[in-house]
Short mmCIF file of C-alpha atoms in Angstrom, two decimals:
data_model
loop_
_atom_site.label_atom_id
_atom_site.label_comp_id
_atom_site.label_asym_id
_atom_site.label_seq_id
_atom_site.Cartn_x
_atom_site.Cartn_y
_atom_site.Cartn_z
CA MET A 1 164.42 -264.62 -4.55
CA ALA A 2 165.63 -266.02 -1.49
CA LEU A 3 166.31 -263.29 0.74
CA GLY A 4 168.00 -265.14 3.66
CA ARG A 5 169.73 -263.03 6.92
CA GLN A 6 170.12 -259.80 3.52
CA LEU A 7 165.24 -259.17 4.98
CA PRO A 8 166.08 -256.91 7.20
CA HIS A 9 168.39 -254.14 4.92
CA TYR A 10 165.66 -255.11 1.67
CA TYR A 11 162.97 -253.54 3.81
CA GLU A 12 164.94 -250.33 4.80
CA VAL A 13 165.57 -249.86 1.90
CA LEU A 14 162.25 -250.72 0.97
CA THR A 15 161.36 -247.97 3.35
CA ALA A 16 163.09 -245.29 4.65
CA PRO A 17 163.41 -242.18 3.36
CA ILE A 18 165.14 -240.05 1.31
CA SER A 19 167.90 -239.68 3.81
CA LYS A 20 168.12 -239.39 7.67
CA VAL A 21 170.29 -237.27 10.60
CA ARG A 22 170.65 -237.62 14.10
CA ALA A 23 167.96 -236.40 15.73
CA GLY A 24 169.10 -232.80 16.53
CA SER A 25 171.97 -231.72 13.64
CA GLY A 26 169.01 -229.88 11.60
CA GLY A 27 166.00 -229.77 14.54
CA CYS A 28 164.13 -231.87 16.38
CA CYS A 29 164.05 -235.49 13.94
CA SER A 30 165.18 -236.89 11.31
CA SER A 31 163.80 -237.50 7.23
CA SER A 32 163.11 -236.13 3.60
CA PRO A 33 160.16 -237.85 2.46
CA PRO A 34 161.06 -239.46 -0.48
CA GLN A 35 158.53 -238.84 -3.31
CA ALA A 36 157.40 -241.78 -3.83
CA TRP A 37 155.43 -242.42 -0.64
CA HIS A 38 152.95 -239.07 -1.72
CA ALA A 39 150.89 -241.01 -3.13
CA LEU A 40 150.40 -243.78 -0.25
CA PHE A 41 147.95 -244.26 2.24
CA LEU A 42 145.43 -241.70 0.95
CA LEU A 43 143.65 -241.20 4.19
CA GLY A 44 140.68 -239.76 3.47
CA GLN A 45 139.76 -241.35 0.94
CA ILE A 46 139.37 -243.70 3.11
CA LEU A 47 137.37 -242.01 5.99
CA ASP A 48 135.59 -240.42 2.80
CA HIS A 49 134.81 -244.50 1.77
CA TRP A 50 133.98 -245.86 5.24
CA PHE A 51 131.96 -242.00 6.88
CA GLU A 52 130.34 -239.29 5.83
CA SER A 53 130.81 -237.00 8.72
CA GLU A 54 133.82 -234.51 8.87
CA PRO A 55 134.35 -235.01 12.64
CA LEU A 56 133.93 -238.72 13.02
CA LYS A 57 137.23 -238.84 9.92
CA ALA A 58 139.14 -236.14 11.80
CA THR A 59 138.42 -237.97 15.59
CA LEU A 60 139.87 -240.97 13.79
CA ALA A 61 142.47 -239.16 11.92
CA THR A 62 143.93 -238.62 14.87
CA ASP A 63 144.62 -241.73 15.58
CA ALA A 64 147.73 -242.24 12.67
CA VAL A 65 149.49 -239.13 14.31
CA ILE A 66 148.64 -239.86 17.71
CA GLY A 67 152.55 -239.39 19.41
CA ALA A 68 154.29 -238.06 16.51
CA MET A 69 155.10 -234.95 14.96
CA ALA A 70 152.84 -234.95 11.51
CA SER A 71 149.86 -233.55 10.29
CA PRO A 72 147.15 -235.45 9.41
CA HIS A 73 147.82 -234.41 5.85
CA THR A 74 151.44 -235.53 5.08
CA PRO A 75 153.13 -237.78 2.44
CA GLY A 76 152.56 -240.86 4.99
CA THR A 77 149.57 -240.99 7.70
CA MET A 78 147.30 -241.90 4.69
CA GLN A 79 145.70 -238.47 4.21
CA GLY A 80 147.44 -237.45 1.75
CA THR A 81 149.65 -234.71 -0.53
CA ASP A 82 149.55 -232.30 1.22
CA PRO A 83 152.38 -228.97 -1.53
CA SER A 84 152.70 -226.60 1.63
CA PRO A 85 156.27 -225.85 2.58
CA GLN A 86 156.11 -227.28 5.63
CA ALA A 87 154.83 -230.77 5.04
CA ALA A 88 157.61 -230.52 2.71
CA ALA A 89 160.56 -229.78 4.96
CA ASN A 90 158.30 -231.52 7.76
CA PRO A 91 160.70 -234.46 9.31
CA ARG A 92 157.93 -236.58 10.65
CA SER A 93 157.17 -237.54 6.34
CA CYS A 94 157.11 -240.92 7.15
CA TYR A 95 155.08 -241.41 9.66
CA HIS A 96 151.86 -243.96 8.37
CA SER A 97 149.14 -246.06 8.42
CA TYR A 98 150.31 -248.62 10.77
CA VAL A 99 150.18 -246.50 13.97
CA LEU A 100 146.50 -246.60 13.41
CA LEU A 101 146.09 -249.94 13.45
CA HIS A 102 148.45 -250.24 16.33
CA HIS A 103 146.05 -248.17 18.19
CA VAL A 104 143.71 -251.50 17.42
CA MET A 105 144.49 -253.96 17.07
CA GLY A 106 144.81 -257.22 20.32
CA GLU A 107 141.87 -257.61 22.66
CA LEU A 108 140.72 -256.79 25.96
CA GLU A 109 138.74 -259.03 28.18
CA GLY A 110 137.70 -260.53 24.72
CA ARG A 111 136.23 -257.63 23.24
CA ARG A 112 138.51 -256.82 19.75
CA GLY A 113 140.33 -253.30 19.53
CA ALA A 114 139.01 -252.07 23.94
CA TRP A 115 140.86 -249.75 25.86
CA GLY A 116 140.75 -250.38 29.45
CA TYR A 117 142.11 -248.12 32.63
CA VAL A 118 144.61 -250.01 34.86
CA ALA A 119 142.71 -249.89 38.32
CA GLY A 120 144.99 -247.16 40.45
CA GLY A 121 146.78 -245.52 37.69
CA MET A 122 149.49 -246.48 35.54
CA GLY A 123 151.80 -247.00 38.60
CA ALA A 124 149.85 -250.04 39.39
CA LEU A 125 150.64 -251.65 37.04
CA SER A 126 154.77 -251.49 37.82
CA GLN A 127 153.14 -251.87 41.22
CA ALA A 128 151.93 -255.19 39.84
CA ILE A 129 154.83 -256.73 37.20
CA ALA A 130 157.11 -256.06 40.56
CA GLN A 131 155.17 -258.26 42.41
CA ALA A 132 154.85 -261.32 40.63
CA ALA A 133 158.27 -261.39 39.35
CA THR A 134 159.34 -260.98 43.46
CA ALA A 135 157.01 -263.81 44.51
CA ARG A 136 158.84 -265.62 41.76
CA GLY A 137 161.78 -264.66 43.76
CA ALA A 138 162.66 -262.05 41.62
CA HIS A 139 164.67 -259.01 43.67
CA ILE A 140 164.28 -255.65 42.30
CA PHE A 141 167.66 -253.51 43.17
CA ALA A 142 167.11 -250.71 41.38
CA GLU A 143 165.12 -248.98 39.10
CA LYS A 144 166.21 -245.86 36.78
CA VAL A 145 165.80 -242.85 38.49
CA ARG A 146 167.72 -239.80 36.36
CA GLY A 147 166.99 -236.94 36.19
CA VAL A 148 164.69 -236.92 39.23
CA TRP A 149 166.41 -234.87 41.09
CA GLU A 150 167.61 -232.37 38.31
CA THR A 151 165.45 -229.20 39.49
CA GLY A 152 168.95 -228.08 41.88
CA ALA A 153 171.92 -227.21 41.94
CA ALA A 154 172.87 -229.71 45.51
CA TRP A 155 171.27 -233.15 44.54
CA PRO A 156 171.10 -235.34 47.20
CA SER A 157 172.29 -238.91 47.64
CA PRO A 158 169.77 -241.64 46.47
CA GLN A 159 169.79 -242.90 49.66
CA ALA A 160 169.43 -240.03 51.10
CA ALA A 161 166.11 -238.86 49.20
CA GLY A 162 164.78 -242.76 48.96
CA MET A 163 164.97 -243.04 46.20
CA PRO A 164 166.34 -246.47 44.43
CA LEU A 165 169.39 -247.10 42.73
CA ALA A 166 170.56 -246.23 39.70
CA VAL A 167 171.64 -248.92 36.51
CA CYS A 168 175.14 -246.88 36.26
CA HIS A 169 176.78 -249.39 33.41
CA VAL A 170 176.87 -252.53 31.47
CA LEU A 171 178.90 -254.54 33.19
CA LEU A 172 180.33 -256.76 30.46
CA GLY A 173 183.12 -259.05 30.05
CA ARG A 174 186.42 -259.17 28.19
CA ASP A 175 185.23 -260.73 25.16
CA ARG A 176 182.19 -258.17 25.31
CA GLU A 177 180.43 -260.34 27.32
CA VAL A 178 177.56 -259.51 29.14
CA GLN A 179 178.27 -260.18 33.05
CA GLY A 180 176.14 -258.29 35.01
CA VAL A 181 175.44 -254.55 35.92
CA VAL A 182 177.04 -251.55 37.80
CA LEU A 183 174.63 -249.60 40.46
CA GLN A 184 174.91 -245.69 41.20
CA ASP A 185 177.30 -246.07 44.20
CA GLY A 186 179.07 -249.25 42.69
CA THR A 187 177.14 -252.03 43.29
CA GLU A 188 178.11 -254.70 40.90
CA VAL A 189 174.42 -257.01 39.96
CA ARG A 190 175.80 -260.26 38.25
CA SER A 191 174.30 -261.96 35.58
CA LYS A 192 174.86 -263.86 32.46
CA LEU A 193 171.58 -261.98 31.41
CA VAL A 194 170.61 -258.51 30.83
CA LEU A 195 166.87 -257.39 29.74
CA SER A 196 166.23 -253.87 29.33
CA ASN A 197 163.34 -251.98 28.88
CA ALA A 198 165.18 -248.53 28.54
CA SER A 199 164.67 -246.49 26.03
CA PRO A 200 167.70 -248.17 22.89
CA GLN A 201 169.71 -244.34 23.13
CA ILE A 202 170.12 -245.16 26.71
CA THR A 203 170.91 -248.90 26.24
CA PHE A 204 173.37 -248.40 23.77
CA LEU A 205 174.62 -244.80 24.32
CA GLU A 206 174.38 -244.67 27.87
CA LEU A 207 175.56 -247.71 28.88
CA ILE A 208 177.43 -249.69 26.98
CA PRO A 209 180.82 -248.09 25.67
CA GLN A 210 180.80 -246.69 22.19
CA GLU A 211 183.78 -248.66 21.70
CA GLN A 212 182.21 -251.87 22.27
CA LEU A 213 179.33 -251.78 18.98
CA PRO A 214 179.59 -251.75 15.97
CA LYS A 215 180.14 -248.12 13.98
CA ASP A 216 177.20 -248.74 11.99
CA PHE A 217 174.60 -249.88 15.12
CA VAL A 218 176.19 -247.09 17.50
CA GLN A 219 174.99 -244.18 14.24
CA ARG A 220 171.35 -246.11 13.05
CA ILE A 221 170.86 -245.37 16.95
CA ARG A 222 171.80 -242.06 17.09
CA GLN A 223 169.82 -241.94 13.68
CA VAL A 224 166.58 -242.61 15.62
CA ASP A 225 164.07 -240.71 14.53
CA THR A 226 163.11 -240.00 18.24
CA CYS A 227 160.71 -235.81 17.23
CA SER A 228 157.24 -235.43 20.22
CA PRO A 229 154.58 -233.43 20.19
CA VAL A 230 152.73 -234.42 23.58
CA THR A 231 152.61 -232.16 26.11
CA LYS A 232 150.98 -234.35 28.53
CA ILE A 233 148.69 -232.32 30.98
CA ASN A 234 147.11 -233.76 34.08
CA VAL A 235 144.26 -232.22 36.38
CA ALA A 236 142.56 -232.12 38.93
CA VAL A 237 138.83 -231.45 39.73
CA ASP A 238 136.26 -230.87 42.49
CA ARG A 239 133.94 -231.68 39.52
CA LEU A 240 132.75 -233.48 36.64
CA PRO A 241 133.01 -231.37 34.12
CA SER A 242 129.93 -230.71 32.10
CA PHE A 243 130.18 -230.50 28.14
CA LEU A 244 127.38 -228.07 26.02
CA ALA A 245 126.51 -231.15 24.24
CA ALA A 246 126.15 -233.17 26.91
CA PRO A 247 124.72 -230.89 30.09
CA ASN A 248 125.56 -233.59 33.41
CA ALA A 249 122.73 -234.72 35.27
CA CYS A 250 121.00 -233.16 37.65
CA ASP A 251 122.16 -235.12 40.58
CA GLY A 252 126.66 -235.32 39.44
CA GLN A 253 127.27 -239.26 39.09
CA PRO A 254 128.69 -239.24 36.20
CA LEU A 255 126.91 -240.46 32.71
CA PRO A 256 128.12 -242.71 29.62
CA HIS A 257 130.15 -240.24 28.01
CA HIS A 258 132.58 -239.21 31.37
CA GLN A 259 133.71 -242.56 30.93
CA CYS A 260 135.68 -242.19 27.65
CA SER A 261 138.71 -241.19 25.29
CA ILE A 262 136.66 -237.69 24.70
CA HIS A 263 138.76 -235.67 21.66
CA LEU A 264 137.85 -231.93 21.47
CA ASN A 265 139.03 -229.41 18.86
CA CYS A 266 138.77 -232.58 16.51
CA GLU A 267 135.94 -231.55 13.59
CA GLY A 268 138.10 -231.73 11.45
CA ILE A 269 141.33 -232.45 9.89
CA GLN A 270 141.91 -229.11 8.81
CA LEU A 271 142.12 -228.78 11.97
CA LEU A 272 145.28 -230.74 13.58
CA HIS A 273 146.45 -229.95 10.63
CA GLN A 274 146.69 -226.62 11.57
CA ALA A 275 148.08 -227.27 14.94
CA PHE A 276 150.52 -228.87 13.19
CA THR A 277 151.61 -226.10 11.20
CA GLU A 278 152.36 -223.73 14.55
CA ALA A 279 154.49 -226.83 16.13
CA ALA A 280 156.60 -226.46 12.81
CA GLN A 281 157.69 -223.30 13.33
CA GLY A 282 158.11 -223.47 16.74
CA HIS A 283 155.71 -222.15 17.99
CA PRO A 284 152.73 -224.13 20.85
CA SER A 285 149.32 -224.93 18.50
CA SER A 286 146.71 -222.06 20.01
CA ARG A 287 144.45 -224.66 19.41
CA PRO A 288 146.21 -227.91 20.55
CA MET A 289 144.24 -231.82 19.33
CA ILE A 290 143.53 -232.13 23.17
CA GLU A 291 142.22 -236.43 24.19
CA LEU A 292 141.16 -235.57 27.54
CA CYS A 293 139.83 -238.93 29.88
CA ILE A 294 139.00 -239.78 33.52
CA PRO A 295 140.12 -242.65 35.08
CA SER A 296 138.46 -241.29 37.97
CA VAL A 297 135.13 -241.94 36.99
CA LEU A 298 135.36 -245.14 36.37
CA ASP A 299 138.57 -245.79 39.62
CA PRO A 300 136.81 -243.71 42.25
CA GLY A 301 139.91 -244.95 44.28
CA LEU A 302 142.15 -241.93 42.29
CA ALA A 303 140.33 -238.61 44.13
CA PRO A 304 138.26 -238.02 47.17
CA PRO A 305 135.10 -238.05 47.33
CA GLY A 306 133.50 -235.68 45.08
CA CYS A 307 136.64 -234.80 43.11
CA HIS A 308 138.30 -236.61 40.50
CA VAL A 309 141.31 -237.44 38.15
CA VAL A 310 141.52 -235.71 35.13
CA SER A 311 144.07 -236.64 32.27
CA LEU A 312 145.15 -234.27 29.38
CA PHE A 313 146.78 -235.92 26.42
CA THR A 314 148.09 -233.24 23.85
CA GLN A 315 149.92 -231.61 21.34
CA TYR A 316 151.52 -230.33 19.32
CA THR A 317 154.10 -229.00 20.70
CA PRO A 318 158.22 -228.30 19.18
CA SER A 319 160.70 -229.87 21.97
CA VAL A 320 162.55 -226.30 20.96
CA LEU A 321 160.03 -223.01 20.97
CA ALA A 322 161.20 -220.66 18.28
CA GLY A 323 164.28 -218.56 18.63
CA GLY A 324 165.95 -221.56 20.31
CA ARG A 325 163.59 -220.70 23.72
CA PRO A 326 163.10 -223.21 26.47
CA TRP A 327 160.35 -224.33 28.26
CA ASP A 328 160.35 -222.45 31.22
CA GLU A 329 157.70 -222.66 34.01
CA GLN A 330 156.09 -219.65 31.97
CA ALA A 331 155.72 -221.00 28.69
CA ARG A 332 154.91 -224.10 30.61
CA ASN A 333 152.13 -222.32 32.34
CA ALA A 334 151.04 -219.99 28.96
CA TYR A 335 150.25 -223.26 27.13
CA ALA A 336 148.43 -225.24 29.60
CA ASP A 337 145.90 -222.45 29.70
CA THR A 338 145.39 -222.31 26.42
CA VAL A 339 144.71 -226.43 26.68
CA PHE A 340 141.91 -224.87 29.69
CA ASP A 341 140.43 -221.96 27.43
CA CYS A 342 140.47 -224.14 24.45
CA ILE A 343 138.08 -226.67 27.08
CA GLU A 344 135.85 -223.75 28.16
CA ASP A 345 135.22 -223.82 25.34
CA TYR A 346 133.81 -227.66 25.28
CA ALA A 347 132.81 -227.30 29.21
CA PRO A 348 132.07 -224.56 30.60
CA GLY A 349 133.58 -224.34 33.97
CA PHE A 350 136.07 -226.61 33.49
CA LYS A 351 138.57 -223.49 34.54
CA ALA A 352 137.27 -222.98 38.18
CA SER A 353 136.84 -226.83 39.66
CA VAL A 354 140.86 -226.73 38.78
CA ILE A 355 142.46 -227.72 41.91
CA GLY A 356 145.76 -229.24 40.52
CA ARG A 357 147.39 -229.07 37.36
CA ASP A 358 150.98 -231.05 36.28
CA ILE A 359 152.55 -230.18 33.15
CA LEU A 360 155.19 -232.65 30.95
CA THR A 361 156.26 -230.79 27.98
CA PRO A 362 157.82 -233.21 25.54
CA PRO A 363 161.97 -232.36 27.61
CA ASP A 364 160.74 -232.92 30.94
CA LEU A 365 159.37 -236.88 29.79
CA GLU A 366 162.08 -236.72 29.19
CA ARG A 367 163.55 -235.86 32.38
CA ILE A 368 161.35 -237.43 34.00
CA PHE A 369 161.03 -240.94 32.14
CA GLY A 370 163.70 -241.08 29.90
CA LEU A 371 161.90 -240.49 26.35
CA PRO A 372 163.54 -240.17 24.71
CA GLY A 373 162.43 -236.91 23.21
CA GLY A 374 159.26 -237.09 24.82
CA ASN A 375 158.36 -239.33 22.77
CA ILE A 376 157.01 -242.36 23.97
CA PHE A 377 157.47 -244.76 21.64
CA HIS A 378 161.08 -244.67 22.25
CA GLY A 379 160.97 -243.81 18.28
CA GLY A 380 158.66 -243.10 16.36
CA MET A 381 156.86 -245.83 14.74
CA SER A 382 157.41 -245.07 11.00
CA LEU A 383 157.36 -248.34 8.28
CA ASP A 384 162.10 -247.70 8.60
CA GLN A 385 161.35 -248.42 12.53
CA LEU A 386 159.67 -251.02 12.59
CA TYR A 387 159.57 -254.81 12.30
CA PHE A 388 163.17 -256.40 11.07
CA ALA A 389 164.31 -252.13 11.55
CA ARG A 390 163.38 -251.92 15.34
CA PRO A 391 165.21 -250.72 16.43
CA ALA A 392 168.02 -251.81 13.32
CA PRO A 393 168.66 -254.29 10.96
CA SER A 394 169.16 -257.55 11.54
CA TYR A 395 168.62 -256.83 15.44
CA SER A 396 165.10 -256.43 15.61
CA GLY A 397 164.87 -259.91 16.85
CA TYR A 398 165.42 -257.97 21.56
CA ARG A 399 169.60 -259.74 20.79
CA SER A 400 171.32 -257.23 20.38
CA PRO A 401 175.06 -256.74 19.46
CA ILE A 402 176.12 -257.75 23.25
CA PRO A 403 175.69 -261.27 23.97
CA GLY A 404 173.69 -261.85 26.41
CA LEU A 405 171.33 -257.92 26.67
CA TYR A 406 168.83 -257.73 25.12
CA LEU A 407 166.33 -255.09 24.44
CA CYS A 408 162.48 -255.50 25.97
CA GLY A 409 161.38 -252.19 25.19
CA SER A 410 159.23 -249.50 23.42
CA GLY A 411 161.82 -249.67 21.35
CA ALA A 412 161.42 -252.96 20.02
CA HIS A 413 159.34 -254.47 17.68
CA PRO A 414 156.34 -253.90 18.28
CA GLY A 415 156.71 -250.39 19.78
CA GLY A 416 155.07 -248.74 21.59
CA GLY A 417 151.14 -248.87 24.03
CA VAL A 418 151.23 -250.60 26.92
CA MET A 419 150.90 -254.77 26.06
CA GLY A 420 154.39 -256.42 27.61
CA ALA A 421 154.63 -257.98 24.03
CA ALA A 422 158.28 -256.38 23.75
CA GLY A 423 158.26 -257.69 27.03
CA ARG A 424 157.36 -261.39 25.65
CA ASN A 425 158.82 -261.10 23.49
CA ALA A 426 162.85 -260.58 24.46
CA ALA A 427 162.55 -263.01 27.44
CA GLN A 428 161.64 -265.66 25.76
CA VAL A 429 164.63 -265.32 23.95
CA ALA A 430 166.33 -265.01 26.28
CA VAL A 431 165.33 -267.82 27.59
CA LYS A 432 165.82 -270.10 25.05
CA ASP A 433 169.40 -268.45 24.34
CA PHE A 434 170.06 -268.77 28.76
CA ARG A 435 169.54 -272.71 27.47
CA HIS A 436 172.82 -273.16 26.26
CA LEU A 437 175.07 -270.87 28.26
#
């Protein structure tokens, strides 16, 4: 059968949930699970086949739900069928095994599936990209800084704050073709091509007039599932954590496990499910899933001598707390205290070593970094939001309904992660099109 241009729509029919609603209309996400998915991707069977250790199986299972408001038991995550009402109503039930694959694909310095730290912190990567661009003649005018001044009633101007100007909107011509961008102060930066690594929601729902886009496309972008359970906590400590399972050396020097990702509260898959269940009911997990990294062990310049930076990637935390309560300072600190109490059980003395912390809940991640719903992938990595359907059917090739406008961030194929694949692919498409302008 020749599908041709209908292939993206055929793929959506095969993979989409029974129904989707706009995020925020009845919960933080978007779908009801099709019954056919209940027998698919039984992660428990796969892990049971290859492994005996329950902690090892649970640790591997975390990568199937990382960044998703989903339980390992949720249909579609590969763990299996959970008959509980929470799983039946779970809006992330189509989150699936691809994320597990996504975290081990590729290679680093010739080592397949390996990960690495960016020397100087993640911000150094952005600076390296900027320096490479300017060295080849690029001019950097602005970056999106929405939310930087939202902490006070009177916002200073970007110029007074010494910050770059935000992009206000994409400039269009009479035939809807791209002509550049307009900055917050009214400055026009003219260009025949615009590549946006902002999320699809910001790119198409904020920077482009809605009437210039097809209605079905706008509806699809509004329906993208962006629910996130992630709260990120950055911690400054005055000494290395010493774990009961592997105490520190007498000289205080880092040990091999200090250079790795350390998973806590992952002794069993049921612990992960319980953490999800609490968040699904609007309560931060009382025993959250914690991924702990200490990048300063490999990059000592991140902290003063003897001190360290600890990065905590935790879930599950709902975007909106039970009863519609917002994430105020009291709620943030209460959850961080819970996380620290858990770490203390594994590494006594951790709480006493803390000299500073920065707590970023899902609303904070959206406000500060422009991540819709706080989603680290710019949208769920479920089958109905991948490949031909990312960010929307017929628009997975980086081009958009607006001639000259391209999507090159995590919301485009192949999705999130610090790998640059979406940007590289989008740039190749844009260069190809530019030759014909």
